[in-house]
Amino acid sequence: MRLQAVTKTYDNQTWALAGVNLNLRRGDFLFITGASGAGKSTLLKLLYGAEQPSAGRVYVAGYEVDRLQGDRLARFRRRIGVVFQDYKLIADRTIAENVAFVLQTQGRRQREIERRLLPTLRMVGLAHKADCRPHELSGGEQQRASIARAIVSTPPLLLADEPTGNLDFENAQQILSTLQNLNTYGATVIVTTHDRHLASLSNQPVMQLQQGRLFYVRK
Ligand code: ADP
């Protein structure tokens, strides 16, 4: 994955990113820290093609992401697991249905969906909540459900935007170890957090965004 001299300004003239360069290899794990408003979400959005850079280039797994549109963009996005800050679970579907939905949109067979579903829910400790709806879960459980949804298709790239933002310390640690576990199976993982303490719990590389500029805190 490569960000090359990426600048992002929004319509209201906000500078979110300024001349950002980043190179990651398959299987890398990276924390990106930074205060609220530092540009963390923007950086992830550029990586999964939800925003376009104002200048510079974005490459992921051989795709020129900043030039993708329509079907090609949709196909690219299906290869990326994204954990959103606000979970984005579908309210009137069960946790199992929320997670299975990803595989259905990928056109997977029912048998394969069943084969993947339960092990993934077990991995995030939610097998016993499979038939609950999101509102019946705690914040931490909903966050874990959103992680299950992001990883159920074993994406080669996982982007997690403040996945521990709303959680207590114990839940945050659990989420972190789930993400690290995935990384040991070969997924490239980027985790953003405003909490530098969280990043310091592991020995993974840490970069910081400050006023739209990205630099290493720990390599
Ligand atoms: P972070 O994730 O670190 O909190 P963001 O990437 O969300 O930071 O935001 C970076 C800057 O860009 C902020 O000043 C924010 O207000 C601005 N911003 C983010 N999204 C938009 C948008 N859709 N329109 C206008 N400004 C935006």
PDB file of C-alpha atoms and ligand atoms in Angstrom:
ATOM      1  CA  MET A   1       0.000   0.000   0.000  1.00  0.00           C
ATOM      2  CA  ARG A   2       1.347   3.367  -0.880  1.00  0.00           C
ATOM      3  CA  LEU A   3       0.258   6.911  -0.269  1.00  0.00           C
ATOM      4  CA  GLN A   4       2.294   9.259  -2.380  1.00  0.00           C
ATOM      5  CA  ALA A   5       2.337  12.971  -1.553  1.00  0.00           C
ATOM      6  CA  VAL A   6      -1.323  12.839  -0.605  1.00  0.00           C
ATOM      7  CA  THR A   7      -3.116  16.039   0.224  1.00  0.00           C
ATOM      8  CA  LYS A   8      -6.764  16.268   1.117  1.00  0.00           C
ATOM      9  CA  THR A   9      -8.711  19.454   1.499  1.00  0.00           C
ATOM     10  CA  TYR A  10     -12.469  19.401   1.966  1.00  0.00           C
ATOM     11  CA  ASP A  11     -14.839  21.828   0.250  1.00  0.00           C
ATOM     12  CA  ASN A  12     -14.871  24.089   3.270  1.00  0.00           C
ATOM     13  CA  GLN A  13     -11.111  24.621   2.825  1.00  0.00           C
ATOM     14  CA  THR A  14     -10.217  22.371   5.768  1.00  0.00           C
ATOM     15  CA  TRP A  15      -6.800  20.829   5.309  1.00  0.00           C
ATOM     16  CA  ALA A  16      -7.215  17.245   6.502  1.00  0.00           C
ATOM     17  CA  LEU A  17      -3.962  15.809   5.086  1.00  0.00           C
ATOM     18  CA  ALA A  18      -0.892  17.618   3.791  1.00  0.00           C
ATOM     19  CA  GLY A  19       1.754  15.840   1.725  1.00  0.00           C
ATOM     20  CA  VAL A  20       1.349  12.430   3.365  1.00  0.00           C
ATOM     21  CA  ASN A  21       3.628   9.570   2.320  1.00  0.00           C
ATOM     22  CA  LEU A  22       3.161   6.045   3.588  1.00  0.00           C
ATOM     23  CA  ASN A  23       4.454   2.662   2.470  1.00  0.00           C
ATOM     24  CA  LEU A  24       3.217  -0.574   3.977  1.00  0.00           C
ATOM     25  CA  ARG A  25       3.947  -4.140   2.989  1.00  0.00           C
ATOM     26  CA  ARG A  26       1.606  -7.089   3.099  1.00  0.00           C
ATOM     27  CA  GLY A  27       1.319  -8.324   6.666  1.00  0.00           C
ATOM     28  CA  ASP A  28       2.359  -5.057   8.320  1.00  0.00           C
ATOM     29  CA  PHE A  29       0.558  -3.739  11.393  1.00  0.00           C
ATOM     30  CA  LEU A  30       0.431   0.002  11.987  1.00  0.00           C
ATOM     31  CA  PHE A  31      -1.103   2.255  14.595  1.00  0.00           C
ATOM     32  CA  ILE A  32      -1.954   5.792  13.557  1.00  0.00           C
ATOM     33  CA  THR A  33      -2.486   8.087  16.507  1.00  0.00           C
ATOM     34  CA  GLY A  34      -3.531  11.707  16.564  1.00  0.00           C
ATOM     35  CA  ALA A  35      -5.972  14.032  18.272  1.00  0.00           C
ATOM     36  CA  SER A  36      -9.553  14.288  17.126  1.00  0.00           C
ATOM     37  CA  GLY A  37      -9.628  16.144  13.802  1.00  0.00           C
ATOM     38  CA  ALA A  38      -6.027  15.244  12.956  1.00  0.00           C
ATOM     39  CA  GLY A  39      -7.037  13.468   9.736  1.00  0.00           C
ATOM     40  CA  LYS A  40      -7.088   9.785  10.793  1.00  0.00           C
ATOM     41  CA  SER A  41     -10.509   8.928   9.356  1.00  0.00           C
ATOM     42  CA  THR A  42      -9.699  10.837   6.202  1.00  0.00           C
ATOM     43  CA  LEU A  43      -6.549   8.782   5.691  1.00  0.00           C
ATOM     44  CA  LEU A  44      -8.482   5.517   6.028  1.00  0.00           C
ATOM     45  CA  LYS A  45     -11.260   6.786   3.736  1.00  0.00           C
ATOM     46  CA  LEU A  46      -8.682   7.492   1.041  1.00  0.00           C
ATOM     47  CA  LEU A  47      -7.372   3.938   1.424  1.00  0.00           C
ATOM     48  CA  TYR A  48     -10.758   2.335   0.859  1.00  0.00           C
ATOM     49  CA  GLY A  49     -11.839   4.821  -1.773  1.00  0.00           C
ATOM     50  CA  ALA A  50     -14.576   6.601   0.188  1.00  0.00           C
ATOM     51  CA  GLU A  51     -12.806   9.907  -0.435  1.00  0.00           C
ATOM     52  CA  GLN A  52     -10.545  11.050  -3.242  1.00  0.00           C
ATOM     53  CA  PRO A  53      -7.271  12.865  -2.616  1.00  0.00           C
ATOM     54  CA  SER A  54      -7.071  16.513  -3.683  1.00  0.00           C
ATOM     55  CA  ALA A  55      -3.520  15.763  -4.835  1.00  0.00           C
ATOM     56  CA  GLY A  56      -1.225  12.741  -4.778  1.00  0.00           C
ATOM     57  CA  ARG A  57      -1.786   9.041  -5.450  1.00  0.00           C
ATOM     58  CA  VAL A  58      -3.191   6.113  -3.481  1.00  0.00           C
ATOM     59  CA  TYR A  59      -2.216   2.527  -4.352  1.00  0.00           C
ATOM     60  CA  VAL A  60      -3.515  -0.563  -2.574  1.00  0.00           C
ATOM     61  CA  ALA A  61      -2.789  -4.140  -3.646  1.00  0.00           C
ATOM     62  CA  GLY A  62      -2.115  -3.119  -7.231  1.00  0.00           C
ATOM     63  CA  TYR A  63      -5.194  -0.872  -7.501  1.00  0.00           C
ATOM     64  CA  GLU A  64      -4.917   2.842  -8.266  1.00  0.00           C
ATOM     65  CA  VAL A  65      -7.555   3.577  -5.662  1.00  0.00           C
ATOM     66  CA  ASP A  66      -7.870   7.289  -6.402  1.00  0.00           C
ATOM     67  CA  ARG A  67      -8.926   6.463  -9.971  1.00  0.00           C
ATOM     68  CA  LEU A  68     -11.466   3.747  -9.174  1.00  0.00           C
ATOM     69  CA  GLN A  69     -15.143   4.375  -9.780  1.00  0.00           C
ATOM     70  CA  GLY A  70     -18.422   2.500 -10.002  1.00  0.00           C
ATOM     71  CA  ASP A  71     -18.236  -1.300 -10.195  1.00  0.00           C
ATOM     72  CA  ARG A  72     -14.461  -1.423 -10.033  1.00  0.00           C
ATOM     73  CA  LEU A  73     -14.497   0.600  -6.820  1.00  0.00           C
ATOM     74  CA  ALA A  74     -17.224  -1.636  -5.361  1.00  0.00           C
ATOM     75  CA  ARG A  75     -15.218  -4.753  -6.237  1.00  0.00           C
ATOM     76  CA  PHE A  76     -12.082  -3.294  -4.663  1.00  0.00           C
ATOM     77  CA  ARG A  77     -13.954  -2.344  -1.486  1.00  0.00           C
ATOM     78  CA  ARG A  78     -15.220  -5.878  -1.025  1.00  0.00           C
ATOM     79  CA  ARG A  79     -11.611  -6.930  -0.494  1.00  0.00           C
ATOM     80  CA  ILE A  80     -11.137  -4.575   2.424  1.00  0.00           C
ATOM     81  CA  GLY A  81     -12.434  -5.034   5.935  1.00  0.00           C
ATOM     82  CA  VAL A  82     -13.433  -1.765   7.563  1.00  0.00           C
ATOM     83  CA  VAL A  83     -14.287  -1.342  11.231  1.00  0.00           C
ATOM     84  CA  PHE A  84     -16.220   1.903  11.628  1.00  0.00           C
ATOM     85  CA  GLN A  85     -16.215   4.093  14.716  1.00  0.00           C
ATOM     86  CA  ASP A  86     -20.002   4.001  14.898  1.00  0.00           C
ATOM     87  CA  TYR A  87     -20.294   0.265  14.049  1.00  0.00           C
ATOM     88  CA  LYS A  88     -22.836   0.749  11.240  1.00  0.00           C
ATOM     89  CA  LEU A  89     -24.727  -2.420  12.129  1.00  0.00           C
ATOM     90  CA  ILE A  90     -28.137  -2.903  10.518  1.00  0.00           C
ATOM     91  CA  ALA A  91     -30.644  -2.370  13.341  1.00  0.00           C
ATOM     92  CA  ASP A  92     -33.394  -4.758  12.292  1.00  0.00           C
ATOM     93  CA  ARG A  93     -31.118  -7.710  11.579  1.00  0.00           C
ATOM     94  CA  THR A  94     -29.535 -10.122  14.018  1.00  0.00           C
ATOM     95  CA  ILE A  95     -25.800 -10.142  14.639  1.00  0.00           C
ATOM     96  CA  ALA A  96     -25.482 -13.341  12.592  1.00  0.00           C
ATOM     97  CA  GLU A  97     -27.422 -11.737   9.725  1.00  0.00           C
ATOM     98  CA  ASN A  98     -25.304  -8.580   9.892  1.00  0.00           C
ATOM     99  CA  VAL A  99     -22.123 -10.608   9.584  1.00  0.00           C
ATOM    100  CA  ALA A 100     -23.486 -13.010   6.960  1.00  0.00           C
ATOM    101  CA  PHE A 101     -24.662 -10.072   4.837  1.00  0.00           C
ATOM    102  CA  VAL A 102     -21.064  -9.297   3.802  1.00  0.00           C
ATOM    103  CA  LEU A 103     -20.627 -12.791   2.439  1.00  0.00           C
ATOM    104  CA  GLN A 104     -23.987 -12.671   0.668  1.00  0.00           C
ATOM    105  CA  THR A 105     -23.011  -9.480  -1.155  1.00  0.00           C
ATOM    106  CA  GLN A 106     -19.868 -11.290  -2.268  1.00  0.00           C
ATOM    107  CA  GLY A 107     -22.040 -14.013  -3.769  1.00  0.00           C
ATOM    108  CA  ARG A 108     -20.752 -16.757  -1.472  1.00  0.00           C
ATOM    109  CA  ARG A 109     -22.678 -20.001  -1.223  1.00  0.00           C
ATOM    110  CA  GLN A 110     -24.888 -20.697   1.789  1.00  0.00           C
ATOM    111  CA  ARG A 111     -22.645 -23.583   2.838  1.00  0.00           C
ATOM    112  CA  GLU A 112     -19.592 -21.384   2.913  1.00  0.00           C
ATOM    113  CA  ILE A 113     -21.466 -18.667   4.787  1.00  0.00           C
ATOM    114  CA  GLU A 114     -22.395 -21.204   7.450  1.00  0.00           C
ATOM    115  CA  ARG A 115     -18.847 -22.521   7.588  1.00  0.00           C
ATOM    116  CA  ARG A 116     -17.438 -19.048   8.254  1.00  0.00           C
ATOM    117  CA  LEU A 117     -20.104 -17.495  10.418  1.00  0.00           C
ATOM    118  CA  LEU A 118     -19.856 -19.277  13.733  1.00  0.00           C
ATOM    119  CA  PRO A 119     -16.036 -19.481  13.963  1.00  0.00           C
ATOM    120  CA  THR A 120     -15.887 -15.725  13.301  1.00  0.00           C
ATOM    121  CA  LEU A 121     -18.462 -14.944  15.971  1.00  0.00           C
ATOM    122  CA  ARG A 122     -16.551 -17.207  18.359  1.00  0.00           C
ATOM    123  CA  MET A 123     -13.346 -15.384  17.602  1.00  0.00           C
ATOM    124  CA  VAL A 124     -14.827 -12.126  18.872  1.00  0.00           C
ATOM    125  CA  GLY A 125     -16.656 -13.868  21.733  1.00  0.00           C
ATOM    126  CA  LEU A 126     -20.162 -13.337  20.368  1.00  0.00           C
ATOM    127  CA  ALA A 127     -21.382 -16.804  19.387  1.00  0.00           C
ATOM    128  CA  HIS A 128     -23.949 -16.685  22.184  1.00  0.00           C
ATOM    129  CA  LYS A 129     -25.356 -13.389  20.849  1.00  0.00           C
ATOM    130  CA  ALA A 130     -25.726 -14.527  17.240  1.00  0.00           C
ATOM    131  CA  ASP A 131     -29.515 -14.190  17.288  1.00  0.00           C
ATOM    132  CA  CYS A 132     -29.674 -10.859  19.114  1.00  0.00           C
ATOM    133  CA  ARG A 133     -30.290  -7.536  17.430  1.00  0.00           C
ATOM    134  CA  PRO A 134     -27.702  -4.781  17.778  1.00  0.00           C
ATOM    135  CA  HIS A 135     -29.704  -2.804  20.394  1.00  0.00           C
ATOM    136  CA  GLU A 136     -29.585  -5.837  22.703  1.00  0.00           C
ATOM    137  CA  LEU A 137     -25.787  -5.661  22.811  1.00  0.00           C
ATOM    138  CA  SER A 138     -23.476  -3.458  24.865  1.00  0.00           C
ATOM    139  CA  GLY A 139     -21.241  -0.928  23.108  1.00  0.00           C
ATOM    140  CA  GLY A 140     -18.262  -3.277  23.383  1.00  0.00           C
ATOM    141  CA  GLU A 141     -20.262  -6.171  21.975  1.00  0.00           C
ATOM    142  CA  GLN A 142     -21.493  -4.058  19.070  1.00  0.00           C
ATOM    143  CA  GLN A 143     -17.927  -3.061  18.357  1.00  0.00           C
ATOM    144  CA  ARG A 144     -16.918  -6.743  18.366  1.00  0.00           C
ATOM    145  CA  ALA A 145     -19.833  -7.519  16.036  1.00  0.00           C
ATOM    146  CA  SER A 146     -18.558  -4.853  13.652  1.00  0.00           C
ATOM    147  CA  ILE A 147     -15.131  -6.478  13.803  1.00  0.00           C
ATOM    148  CA  ALA A 148     -16.675  -9.883  13.043  1.00  0.00           C
ATOM    149  CA  ARG A 149     -18.347  -8.327  10.007  1.00  0.00           C
ATOM    150  CA  ALA A 150     -15.062  -6.793   8.862  1.00  0.00           C
ATOM    151  CA  ILE A 151     -13.078 -10.028   9.155  1.00  0.00           C
ATOM    152  CA  VAL A 152     -15.569 -12.723   8.160  1.00  0.00           C
ATOM    153  CA  SER A 153     -14.398 -12.713   4.549  1.00  0.00           C
ATOM    154  CA  THR A 154     -10.717 -12.830   5.669  1.00  0.00           C
ATOM    155  CA  PRO A 155      -9.818  -9.621   3.841  1.00  0.00           C
ATOM    156  CA  PRO A 156      -6.124  -9.101   3.070  1.00  0.00           C
ATOM    157  CA  LEU A 157      -6.451  -5.546   4.411  1.00  0.00           C
ATOM    158  CA  LEU A 158      -8.230  -4.490   7.570  1.00  0.00           C
ATOM    159  CA  LEU A 159      -8.772  -0.812   8.405  1.00  0.00           C
ATOM    160  CA  ALA A 160     -10.054  -0.067  11.893  1.00  0.00           C
ATOM    161  CA  ASP A 161     -11.108   3.513  12.659  1.00  0.00           C
ATOM    162  CA  GLU A 162     -10.960   4.110  16.418  1.00  0.00           C
ATOM    163  CA  PRO A 163     -12.156   0.555  17.083  1.00  0.00           C
ATOM    164  CA  THR A 164     -11.679   1.021  20.807  1.00  0.00           C
ATOM    165  CA  GLY A 165     -12.914   4.619  21.023  1.00  0.00           C
ATOM    166  CA  ASN A 166     -16.049   3.868  23.020  1.00  0.00           C
ATOM    167  CA  LEU A 167     -14.775   0.955  25.083  1.00  0.00           C
ATOM    168  CA  ASP A 168     -13.423   0.429  28.566  1.00  0.00           C
ATOM    169  CA  PHE A 169      -9.829  -0.683  28.931  1.00  0.00           C
ATOM    170  CA  GLU A 170     -10.545  -4.414  29.163  1.00  0.00           C
ATOM    171  CA  ASN A 171     -12.703  -4.438  26.026  1.00  0.00           C
ATOM    172  CA  ALA A 172     -10.149  -2.287  24.231  1.00  0.00           C
ATOM    173  CA  GLN A 173      -7.389  -4.775  25.023  1.00  0.00           C
ATOM    174  CA  GLN A 174      -9.540  -7.632  23.800  1.00  0.00           C
ATOM    175  CA  ILE A 175     -10.264  -5.864  20.506  1.00  0.00           C
ATOM    176  CA  LEU A 176      -6.599  -5.099  20.096  1.00  0.00           C
ATOM    177  CA  SER A 177      -5.570  -8.695  20.600  1.00  0.00           C
ATOM    178  CA  THR A 178      -8.204  -9.840  18.074  1.00  0.00           C
ATOM    179  CA  LEU A 179      -6.731  -7.436  15.504  1.00  0.00           C
ATOM    180  CA  GLN A 180      -3.202  -8.577  16.274  1.00  0.00           C
ATOM    181  CA  ASN A 181      -4.282 -12.173  15.990  1.00  0.00           C
ATOM    182  CA  LEU A 182      -5.610 -11.499  12.490  1.00  0.00           C
ATOM    183  CA  ASN A 183      -2.349  -9.845  11.615  1.00  0.00           C
ATOM    184  CA  THR A 184      -0.416 -12.976  12.603  1.00  0.00           C
ATOM    185  CA  TYR A 185      -2.550 -14.828  10.034  1.00  0.00           C
ATOM    186  CA  GLY A 186      -1.239 -12.476   7.359  1.00  0.00           C
ATOM    187  CA  ALA A 187      -3.706  -9.592   7.159  1.00  0.00           C
ATOM    188  CA  THR A 188      -2.322  -6.088   6.833  1.00  0.00           C
ATOM    189  CA  VAL A 189      -3.877  -4.054   9.630  1.00  0.00           C
ATOM    190  CA  ILE A 190      -4.117  -0.312  10.255  1.00  0.00           C
ATOM    191  CA  VAL A 191      -5.655   0.866  13.507  1.00  0.00           C
ATOM    192  CA  THR A 192      -6.315   4.515  14.266  1.00  0.00           C
ATOM    193  CA  THR A 193      -6.671   5.750  17.818  1.00  0.00           C
ATOM    194  CA  HIS A 194      -6.600   9.047  19.663  1.00  0.00           C
ATOM    195  CA  ASP A 195      -5.300   7.035  22.633  1.00  0.00           C
ATOM    196  CA  ARG A 196      -1.521   6.814  22.573  1.00  0.00           C
ATOM    197  CA  HIS A 197      -1.599   4.619  25.631  1.00  0.00           C
ATOM    198  CA  LEU A 198      -3.386   1.937  23.637  1.00  0.00           C
ATOM    199  CA  ALA A 199      -0.691   1.934  20.982  1.00  0.00           C
ATOM    200  CA  SER A 200       1.964   1.678  23.656  1.00  0.00           C
ATOM    201  CA  LEU A 201       0.450  -1.611  24.886  1.00  0.00           C
ATOM    202  CA  SER A 202       1.908  -3.372  21.881  1.00  0.00           C
ATOM    203  CA  ASN A 203       5.307  -3.199  20.231  1.00  0.00           C
ATOM    204  CA  GLN A 204       3.880  -2.509  16.763  1.00  0.00           C
ATOM    205  CA  PRO A 205       4.971   0.536  14.743  1.00  0.00           C
ATOM    206  CA  VAL A 206       3.205   3.791  15.575  1.00  0.00           C
ATOM    207  CA  MET A 207       2.762   6.858  13.391  1.00  0.00           C
ATOM    208  CA  GLN A 208       1.179  10.110  14.388  1.00  0.00           C
ATOM    209  CA  LEU A 209      -0.913  12.568  12.433  1.00  0.00           C
ATOM    210  CA  GLN A 210      -0.553  16.145  13.476  1.00  0.00           C
ATOM    211  CA  GLN A 211      -2.181  18.946  11.536  1.00  0.00           C
ATOM    212  CA  GLY A 212      -2.439  16.689   8.523  1.00  0.00           C
ATOM    213  CA  ARG A 213       1.190  15.569   8.562  1.00  0.00           C
ATOM    214  CA  LEU A 214       2.204  11.980   9.235  1.00  0.00           C
ATOM    215  CA  PHE A 215       5.392  10.922  11.002  1.00  0.00           C
ATOM    216  CA  TYR A 216       6.814   7.935  12.843  1.00  0.00           C
ATOM    217  CA  VAL A 217       6.657   7.829  16.623  1.00  0.00           C
ATOM    218  CA  ARG A 218       8.049   4.291  16.733  1.00  0.00           C
ATOM    219  CA  LYS A 219       9.281   2.163  13.831  1.00  0.00           C
TER     220      LYS A 219
HETATM  221  P1  ADP B   1      -9.893  12.346  12.819  1.00  0.00           P
HETATM  222  O1  ADP B   1     -10.390  11.040  12.255  1.00  0.00           O
HETATM  223  O2  ADP B   1      -8.447  12.313  13.169  1.00  0.00           O
HETATM  224  O3  ADP B   1     -10.738  12.834  13.965  1.00  0.00           O
HETATM  225  P2  ADP B   1     -10.905  13.487  10.339  1.00  0.00           P
HETATM  226  O4  ADP B   1     -10.159  12.827   9.243  1.00  0.00           O
HETATM  227  O5  ADP B   1     -12.278  13.024  10.624  1.00  0.00           O
HETATM  228  O6  ADP B   1     -10.009  13.456  11.674  1.00  0.00           O
HETATM  229  O7  ADP B   1     -10.974  15.055  10.051  1.00  0.00           O
HETATM  230  C1  ADP B   1      -9.842  15.832   9.667  1.00  0.00           C
HETATM  231  C2  ADP B   1     -10.303  17.255   9.376  1.00  0.00           C
HETATM  232  O8  ADP B   1     -11.134  17.271   8.225  1.00  0.00           O
HETATM  233  C3  ADP B   1     -11.151  17.865  10.496  1.00  0.00           C
HETATM  234  O9  ADP B   1     -10.836  19.235  10.587  1.00  0.00           O
HETATM  235  C4  ADP B   1     -12.567  17.666  10.026  1.00  0.00           C
HETATM  236  O10 ADP B   1     -13.432  18.644  10.529  1.00  0.00           O
HETATM  237  C5  ADP B   1     -12.417  17.776   8.519  1.00  0.00           C
HETATM  238  N1  ADP B   1     -13.418  16.955   7.807  1.00  0.00           N
HETATM  239  C6  ADP B   1     -13.559  15.622   7.878  1.00  0.00           C
HETATM  240  N2  ADP B   1     -14.540  15.190   7.071  1.00  0.00           N
HETATM  241  C7  ADP B   1     -15.046  16.286   6.465  1.00  0.00           C
HETATM  242  C8  ADP B   1     -16.092  16.519   5.500  1.00  0.00           C
HETATM  243  N3  ADP B   1     -16.802  15.520   4.988  1.00  0.00           N
HETATM  244  N4  ADP B   1     -16.311  17.784   5.122  1.00  0.00           N
HETATM  245  C9  ADP B   1     -15.584  18.815   5.605  1.00  0.00           C
HETATM  246  N5  ADP B   1     -14.595  18.676   6.508  1.00  0.00           N
HETATM  247  C10 ADP B   1     -14.313  17.441   6.926  1.00  0.00           C
END
